[in-house]
PDB file of C-alpha atoms in Angstrom:
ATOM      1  CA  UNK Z  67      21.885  -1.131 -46.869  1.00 49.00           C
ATOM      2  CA  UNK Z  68      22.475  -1.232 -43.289  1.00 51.00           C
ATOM      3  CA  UNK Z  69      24.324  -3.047 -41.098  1.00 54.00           C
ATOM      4  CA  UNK Z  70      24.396  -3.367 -37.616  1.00 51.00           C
ATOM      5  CA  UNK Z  71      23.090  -6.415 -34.818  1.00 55.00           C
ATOM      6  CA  UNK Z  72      19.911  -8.265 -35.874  1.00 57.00           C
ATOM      7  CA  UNK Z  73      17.237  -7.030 -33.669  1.00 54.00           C
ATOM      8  CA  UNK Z  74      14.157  -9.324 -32.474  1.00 58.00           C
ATOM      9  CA  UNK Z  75      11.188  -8.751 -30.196  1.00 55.00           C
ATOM     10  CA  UNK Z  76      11.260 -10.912 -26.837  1.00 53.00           C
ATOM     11  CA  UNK Z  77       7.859 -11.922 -25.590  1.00 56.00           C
ATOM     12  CA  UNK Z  78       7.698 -10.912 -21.709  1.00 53.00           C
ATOM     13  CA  UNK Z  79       5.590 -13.408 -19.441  1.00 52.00           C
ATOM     14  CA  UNK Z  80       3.889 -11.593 -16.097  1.00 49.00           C
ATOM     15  CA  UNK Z  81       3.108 -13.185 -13.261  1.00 46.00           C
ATOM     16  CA  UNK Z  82       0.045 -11.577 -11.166  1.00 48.00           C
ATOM     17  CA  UNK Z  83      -0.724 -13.239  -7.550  1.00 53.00           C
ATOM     18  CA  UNK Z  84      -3.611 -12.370  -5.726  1.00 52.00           C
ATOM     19  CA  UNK Z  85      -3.515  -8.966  -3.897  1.00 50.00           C
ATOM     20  CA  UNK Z  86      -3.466  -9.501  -0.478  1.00 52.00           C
ATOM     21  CA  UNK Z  87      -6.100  -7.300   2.163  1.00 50.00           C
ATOM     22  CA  UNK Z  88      -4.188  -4.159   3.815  1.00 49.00           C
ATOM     23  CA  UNK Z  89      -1.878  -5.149   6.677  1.00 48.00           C
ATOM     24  CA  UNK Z  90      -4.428  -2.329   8.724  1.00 52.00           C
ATOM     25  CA  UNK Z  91      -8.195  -2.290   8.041  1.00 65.00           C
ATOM     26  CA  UNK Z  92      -8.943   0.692   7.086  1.00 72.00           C
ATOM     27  CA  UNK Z  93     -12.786   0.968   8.296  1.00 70.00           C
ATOM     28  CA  UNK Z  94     -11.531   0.978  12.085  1.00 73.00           C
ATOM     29  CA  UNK Z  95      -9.397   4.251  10.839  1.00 74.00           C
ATOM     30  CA  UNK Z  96     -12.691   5.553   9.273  1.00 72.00           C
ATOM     31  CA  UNK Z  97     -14.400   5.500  12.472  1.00 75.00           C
ATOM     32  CA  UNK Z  98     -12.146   6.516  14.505  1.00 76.00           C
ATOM     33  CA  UNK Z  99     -12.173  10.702  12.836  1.00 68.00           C
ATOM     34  CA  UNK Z 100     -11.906  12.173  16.528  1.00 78.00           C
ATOM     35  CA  UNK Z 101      -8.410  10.799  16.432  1.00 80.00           C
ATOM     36  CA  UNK Z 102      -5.477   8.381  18.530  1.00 81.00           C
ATOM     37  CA  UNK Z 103      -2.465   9.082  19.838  1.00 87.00           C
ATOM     38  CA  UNK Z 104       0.792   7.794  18.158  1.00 87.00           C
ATOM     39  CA  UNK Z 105       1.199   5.336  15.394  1.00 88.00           C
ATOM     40  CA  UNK Z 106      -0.588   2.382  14.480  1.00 87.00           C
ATOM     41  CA  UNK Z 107       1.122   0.175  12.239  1.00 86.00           C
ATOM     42  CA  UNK Z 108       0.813  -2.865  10.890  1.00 84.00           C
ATOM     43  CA  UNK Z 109       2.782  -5.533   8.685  1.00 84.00           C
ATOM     44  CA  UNK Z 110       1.541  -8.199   6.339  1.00 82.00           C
ATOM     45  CA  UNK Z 111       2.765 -11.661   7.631  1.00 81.00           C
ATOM     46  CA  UNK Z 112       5.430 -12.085   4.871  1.00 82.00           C
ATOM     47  CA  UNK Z 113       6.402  -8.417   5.971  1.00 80.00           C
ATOM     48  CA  UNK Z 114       6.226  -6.982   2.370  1.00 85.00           C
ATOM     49  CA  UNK Z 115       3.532  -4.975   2.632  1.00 85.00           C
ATOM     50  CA  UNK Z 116       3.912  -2.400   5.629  1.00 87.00           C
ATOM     51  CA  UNK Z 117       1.117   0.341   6.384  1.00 88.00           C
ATOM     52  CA  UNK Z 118       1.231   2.948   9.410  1.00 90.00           C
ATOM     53  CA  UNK Z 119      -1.525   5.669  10.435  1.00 90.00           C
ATOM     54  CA  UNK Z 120      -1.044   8.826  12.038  1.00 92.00           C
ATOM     55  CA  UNK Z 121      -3.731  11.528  13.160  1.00 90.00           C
ATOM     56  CA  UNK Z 122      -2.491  14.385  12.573  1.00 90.00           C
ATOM     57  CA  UNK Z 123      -3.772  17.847  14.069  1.00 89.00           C
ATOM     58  CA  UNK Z 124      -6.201  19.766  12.137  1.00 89.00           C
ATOM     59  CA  UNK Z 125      -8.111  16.697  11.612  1.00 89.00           C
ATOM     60  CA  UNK Z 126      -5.988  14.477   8.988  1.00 92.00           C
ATOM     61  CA  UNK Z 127      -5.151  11.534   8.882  1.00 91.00           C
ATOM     62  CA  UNK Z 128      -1.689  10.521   7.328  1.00 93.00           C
ATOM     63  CA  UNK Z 129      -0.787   6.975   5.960  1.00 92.00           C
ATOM     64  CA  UNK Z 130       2.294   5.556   5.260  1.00 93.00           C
ATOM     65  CA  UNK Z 131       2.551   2.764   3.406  1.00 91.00           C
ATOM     66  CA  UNK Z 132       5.498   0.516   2.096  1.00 91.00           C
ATOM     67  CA  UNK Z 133       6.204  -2.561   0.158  1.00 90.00           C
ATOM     68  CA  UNK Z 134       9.548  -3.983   1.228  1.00 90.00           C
ATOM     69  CA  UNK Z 135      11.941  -6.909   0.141  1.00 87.00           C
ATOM     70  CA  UNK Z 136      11.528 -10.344   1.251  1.00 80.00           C
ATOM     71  CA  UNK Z 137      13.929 -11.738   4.231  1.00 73.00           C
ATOM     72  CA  UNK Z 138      15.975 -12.496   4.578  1.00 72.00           C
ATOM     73  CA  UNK Z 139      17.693  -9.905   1.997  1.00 73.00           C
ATOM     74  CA  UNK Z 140      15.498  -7.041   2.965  1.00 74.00           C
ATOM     75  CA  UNK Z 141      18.007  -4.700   0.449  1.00 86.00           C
ATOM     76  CA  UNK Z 142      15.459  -2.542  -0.946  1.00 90.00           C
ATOM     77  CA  UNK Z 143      12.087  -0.858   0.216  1.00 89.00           C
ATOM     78  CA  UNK Z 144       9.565   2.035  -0.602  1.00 93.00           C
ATOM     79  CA  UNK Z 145       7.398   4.472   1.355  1.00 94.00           C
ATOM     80  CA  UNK Z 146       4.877   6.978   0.562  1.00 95.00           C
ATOM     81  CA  UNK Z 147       2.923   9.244   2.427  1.00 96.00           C
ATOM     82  CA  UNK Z 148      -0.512   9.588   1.421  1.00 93.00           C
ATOM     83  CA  UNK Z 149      -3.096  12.587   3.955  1.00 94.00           C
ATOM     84  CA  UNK Z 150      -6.604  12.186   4.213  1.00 92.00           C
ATOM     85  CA  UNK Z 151      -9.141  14.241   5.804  1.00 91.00           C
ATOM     86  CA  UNK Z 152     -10.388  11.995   9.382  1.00 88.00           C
ATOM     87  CA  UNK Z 153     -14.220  11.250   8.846  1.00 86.00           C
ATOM     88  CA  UNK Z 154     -16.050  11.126   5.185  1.00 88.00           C
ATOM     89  CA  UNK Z 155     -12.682  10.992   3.155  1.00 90.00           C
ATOM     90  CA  UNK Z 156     -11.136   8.278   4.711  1.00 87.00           C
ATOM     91  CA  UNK Z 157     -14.640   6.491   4.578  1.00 88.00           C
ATOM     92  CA  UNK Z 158     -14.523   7.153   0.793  1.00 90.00           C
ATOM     93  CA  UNK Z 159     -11.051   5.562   1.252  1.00 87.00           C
ATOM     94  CA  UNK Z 160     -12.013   2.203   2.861  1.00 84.00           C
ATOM     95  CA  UNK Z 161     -14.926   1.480   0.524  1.00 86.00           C
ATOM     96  CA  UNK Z 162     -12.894   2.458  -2.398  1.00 87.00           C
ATOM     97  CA  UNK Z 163      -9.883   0.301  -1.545  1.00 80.00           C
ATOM     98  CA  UNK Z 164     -11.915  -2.884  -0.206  1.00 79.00           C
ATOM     99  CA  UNK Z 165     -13.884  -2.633  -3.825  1.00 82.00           C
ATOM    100  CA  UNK Z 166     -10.619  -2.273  -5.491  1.00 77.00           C
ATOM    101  CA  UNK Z 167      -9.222  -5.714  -3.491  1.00 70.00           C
ATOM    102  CA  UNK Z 168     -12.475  -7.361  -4.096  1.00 75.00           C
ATOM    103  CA  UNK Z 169     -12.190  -6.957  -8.154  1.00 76.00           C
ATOM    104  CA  UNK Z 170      -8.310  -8.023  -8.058  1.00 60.00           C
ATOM    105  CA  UNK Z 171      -8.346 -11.088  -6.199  1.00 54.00           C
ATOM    106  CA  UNK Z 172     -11.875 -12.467  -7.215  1.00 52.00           C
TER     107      UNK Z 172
END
């Protein structure tokens, strides 16, 4: 016999909402595989979704992207760095990511 607290399975309900498009398009980035100075970021208008690209020397091109708490409590957020080669890769990238959107959402 055993004893002990009476265990039972709870369902779990998930909520998906549409996937928004990247704060930045990421064709212009594509095109631009000769390079920018600085940063160019951009926010999503709820200011969740955060995405910032650098060029890099040697010819890469490093994103940064974040999701971040809603305001006004802002108490938590998350980055990661993700480096692409400028030109063909980040091509590869934009396709890839606009077909990805496109299959969420629709």
């Amino acid at each position: 016999m055993v004893f002990g607290p009476k265990r039972r399975a709870v369902p779990l309900a998930c909520h998906a909402e549409p996937v928004p498009p990247p704060p930045v398009p990421l064709p212009s980035l594509a095109e631009d595989f000769r390079g920018w100075k600085g940063a160019r970021s951009r926010r999503s208008l709820e200011r969740d979704l955060t995405i910032s690209a650098e060029h890099r020397p040697g010819g890469y091109v490093h994103l940064t992207w974040g999701i971040h708490d809603r305001s006004p409590s802002e108490e938590w957020h998350f980055e990661t760095t993700t480096v692409h080669a400028a030109g063909e890769e980040m091509r590869n990238l934009a396709v890839e990511s606009q077909m990805f959107l496109a299959s969420t959402v629709g």
